[in-house]
Backbone as JSON Lines, residues from 0, in Angstrom:
{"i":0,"aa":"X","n":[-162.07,-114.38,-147.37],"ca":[-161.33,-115.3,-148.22],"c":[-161.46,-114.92,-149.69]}
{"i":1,"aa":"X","n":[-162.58,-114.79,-149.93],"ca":[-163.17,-114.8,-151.41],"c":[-162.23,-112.7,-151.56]}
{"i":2,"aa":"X","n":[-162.42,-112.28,-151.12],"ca":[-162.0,-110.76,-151.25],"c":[-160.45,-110.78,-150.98]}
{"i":3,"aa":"X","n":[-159.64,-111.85,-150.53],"ca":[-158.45,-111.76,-150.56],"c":[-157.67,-112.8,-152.02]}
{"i":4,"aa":"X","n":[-158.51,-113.48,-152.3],"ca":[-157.95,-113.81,-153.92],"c":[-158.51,-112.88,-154.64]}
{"i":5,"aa":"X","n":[-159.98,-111.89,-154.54],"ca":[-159.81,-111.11,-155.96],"c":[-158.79,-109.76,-155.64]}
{"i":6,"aa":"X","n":[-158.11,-110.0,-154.57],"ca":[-157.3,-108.7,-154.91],"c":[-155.86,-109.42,-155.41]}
{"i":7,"aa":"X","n":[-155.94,-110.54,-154.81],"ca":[-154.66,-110.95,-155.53],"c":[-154.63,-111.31,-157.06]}
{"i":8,"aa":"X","n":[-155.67,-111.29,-157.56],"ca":[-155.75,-111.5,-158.93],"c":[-155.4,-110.22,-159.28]}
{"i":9,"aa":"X","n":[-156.3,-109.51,-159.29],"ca":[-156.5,-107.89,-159.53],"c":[-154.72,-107.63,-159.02]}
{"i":10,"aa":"X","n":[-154.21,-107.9,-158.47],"ca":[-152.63,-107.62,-158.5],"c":[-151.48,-108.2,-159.93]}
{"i":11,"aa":"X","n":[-152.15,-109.68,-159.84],"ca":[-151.78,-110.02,-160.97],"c":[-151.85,-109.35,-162.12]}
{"i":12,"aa":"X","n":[-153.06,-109.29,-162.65],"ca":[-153.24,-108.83,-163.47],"c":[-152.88,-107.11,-164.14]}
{"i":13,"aa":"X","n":[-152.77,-106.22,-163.19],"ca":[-151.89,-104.89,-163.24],"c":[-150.9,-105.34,-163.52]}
{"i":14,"aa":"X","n":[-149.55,-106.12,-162.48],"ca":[-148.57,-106.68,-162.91],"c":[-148.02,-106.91,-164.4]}
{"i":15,"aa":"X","n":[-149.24,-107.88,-165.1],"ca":[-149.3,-108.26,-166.54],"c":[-149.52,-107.11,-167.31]}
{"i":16,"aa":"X","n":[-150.19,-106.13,-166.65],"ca":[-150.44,-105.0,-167.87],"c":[-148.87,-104.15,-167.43]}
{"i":17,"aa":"X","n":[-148.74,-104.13,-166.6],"ca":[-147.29,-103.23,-166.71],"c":[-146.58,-104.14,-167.43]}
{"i":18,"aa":"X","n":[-145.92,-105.03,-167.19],"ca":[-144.82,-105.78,-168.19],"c":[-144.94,-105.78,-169.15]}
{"i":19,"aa":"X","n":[-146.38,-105.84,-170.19],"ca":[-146.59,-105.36,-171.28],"c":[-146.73,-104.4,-171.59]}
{"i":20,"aa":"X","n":[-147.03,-103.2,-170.86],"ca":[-146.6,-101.83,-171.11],"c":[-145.21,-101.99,-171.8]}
{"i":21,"aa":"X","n":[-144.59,-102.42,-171.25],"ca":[-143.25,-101.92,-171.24],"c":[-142.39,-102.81,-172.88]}
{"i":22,"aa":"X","n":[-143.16,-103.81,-172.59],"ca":[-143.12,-104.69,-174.29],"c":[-143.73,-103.58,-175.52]}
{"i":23,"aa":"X","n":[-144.55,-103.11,-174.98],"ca":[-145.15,-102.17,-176.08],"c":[-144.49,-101.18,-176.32]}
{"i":24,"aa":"X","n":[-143.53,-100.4,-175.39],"ca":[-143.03,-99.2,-175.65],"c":[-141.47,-99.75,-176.3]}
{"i":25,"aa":"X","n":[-140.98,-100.92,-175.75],"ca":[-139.75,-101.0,-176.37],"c":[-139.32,-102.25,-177.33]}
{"i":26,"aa":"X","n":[-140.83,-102.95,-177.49],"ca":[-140.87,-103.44,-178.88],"c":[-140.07,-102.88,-180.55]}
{"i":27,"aa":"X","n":[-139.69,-104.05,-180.79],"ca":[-138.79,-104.04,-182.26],"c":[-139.6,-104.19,-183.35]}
{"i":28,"aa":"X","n":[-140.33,-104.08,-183.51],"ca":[-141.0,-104.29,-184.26],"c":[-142.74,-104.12,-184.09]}
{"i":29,"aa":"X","n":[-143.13,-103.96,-185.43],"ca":[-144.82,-103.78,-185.18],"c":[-145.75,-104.94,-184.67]}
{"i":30,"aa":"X","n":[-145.1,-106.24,-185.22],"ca":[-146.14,-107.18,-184.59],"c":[-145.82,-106.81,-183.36]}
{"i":31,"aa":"X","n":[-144.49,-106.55,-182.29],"ca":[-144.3,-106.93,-181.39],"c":[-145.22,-105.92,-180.63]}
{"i":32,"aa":"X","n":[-145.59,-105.27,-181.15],"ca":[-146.66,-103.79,-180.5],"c":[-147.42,-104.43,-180.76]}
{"i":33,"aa":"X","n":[-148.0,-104.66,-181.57],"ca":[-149.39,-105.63,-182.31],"c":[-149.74,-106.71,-180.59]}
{"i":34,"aa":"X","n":[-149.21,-107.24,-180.58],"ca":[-149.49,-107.97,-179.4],"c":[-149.27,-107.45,-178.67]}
{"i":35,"aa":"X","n":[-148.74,-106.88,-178.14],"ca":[-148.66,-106.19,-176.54],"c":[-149.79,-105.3,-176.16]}
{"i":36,"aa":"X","n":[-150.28,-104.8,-177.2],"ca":[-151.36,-104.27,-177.3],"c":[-152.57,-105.1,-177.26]}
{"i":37,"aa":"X","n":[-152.59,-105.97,-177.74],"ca":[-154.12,-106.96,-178.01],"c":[-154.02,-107.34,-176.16]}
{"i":38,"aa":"X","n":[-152.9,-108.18,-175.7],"ca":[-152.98,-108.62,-174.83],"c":[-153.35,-107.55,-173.49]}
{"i":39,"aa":"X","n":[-152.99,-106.16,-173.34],"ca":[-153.21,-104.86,-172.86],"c":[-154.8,-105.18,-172.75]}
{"i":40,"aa":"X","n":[-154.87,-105.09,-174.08],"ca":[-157.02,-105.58,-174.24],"c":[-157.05,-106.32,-173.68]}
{"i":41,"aa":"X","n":[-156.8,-107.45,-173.3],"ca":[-157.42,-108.51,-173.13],"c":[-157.03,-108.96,-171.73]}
{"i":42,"aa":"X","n":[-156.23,-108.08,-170.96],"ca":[-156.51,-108.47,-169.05],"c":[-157.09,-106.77,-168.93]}
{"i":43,"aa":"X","n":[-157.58,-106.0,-169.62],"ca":[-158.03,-104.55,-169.51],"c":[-159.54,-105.37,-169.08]}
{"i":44,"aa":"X","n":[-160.18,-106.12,-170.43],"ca":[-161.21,-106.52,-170.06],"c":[-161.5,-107.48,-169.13]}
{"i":45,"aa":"X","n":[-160.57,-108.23,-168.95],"ca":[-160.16,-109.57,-167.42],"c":[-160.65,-108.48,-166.38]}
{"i":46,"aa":"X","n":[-160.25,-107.21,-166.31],"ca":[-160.43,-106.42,-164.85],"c":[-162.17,-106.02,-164.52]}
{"i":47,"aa":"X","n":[-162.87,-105.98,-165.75],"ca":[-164.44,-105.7,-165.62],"c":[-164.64,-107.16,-165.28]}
């Protein structure tokens, strides 16, 4: 049980880093990298 929600998290969370990948590369602007990036950090470290 417990090993079938952390993979579904751990799915989630790739998910979130791809979609923001993709905010980051075709962002208009610098804040808009500015965040896509922080947030990148911040489910990077969600995964440890």
């Amino acid at each position: 049980m417990v090993n079938t929600i952390l993979t579904i998290a751990l799915a989630i969370i790739i998910l979130s880093i791809a979609i923001t990948m993709i905010r980051f590369v075709i962002g208009k602007t610098v804040i808009d990298r500015i965040i896509a990036f922080d947030i990148m950090t911040i489910a990077s470290i969600s995964m440890i």
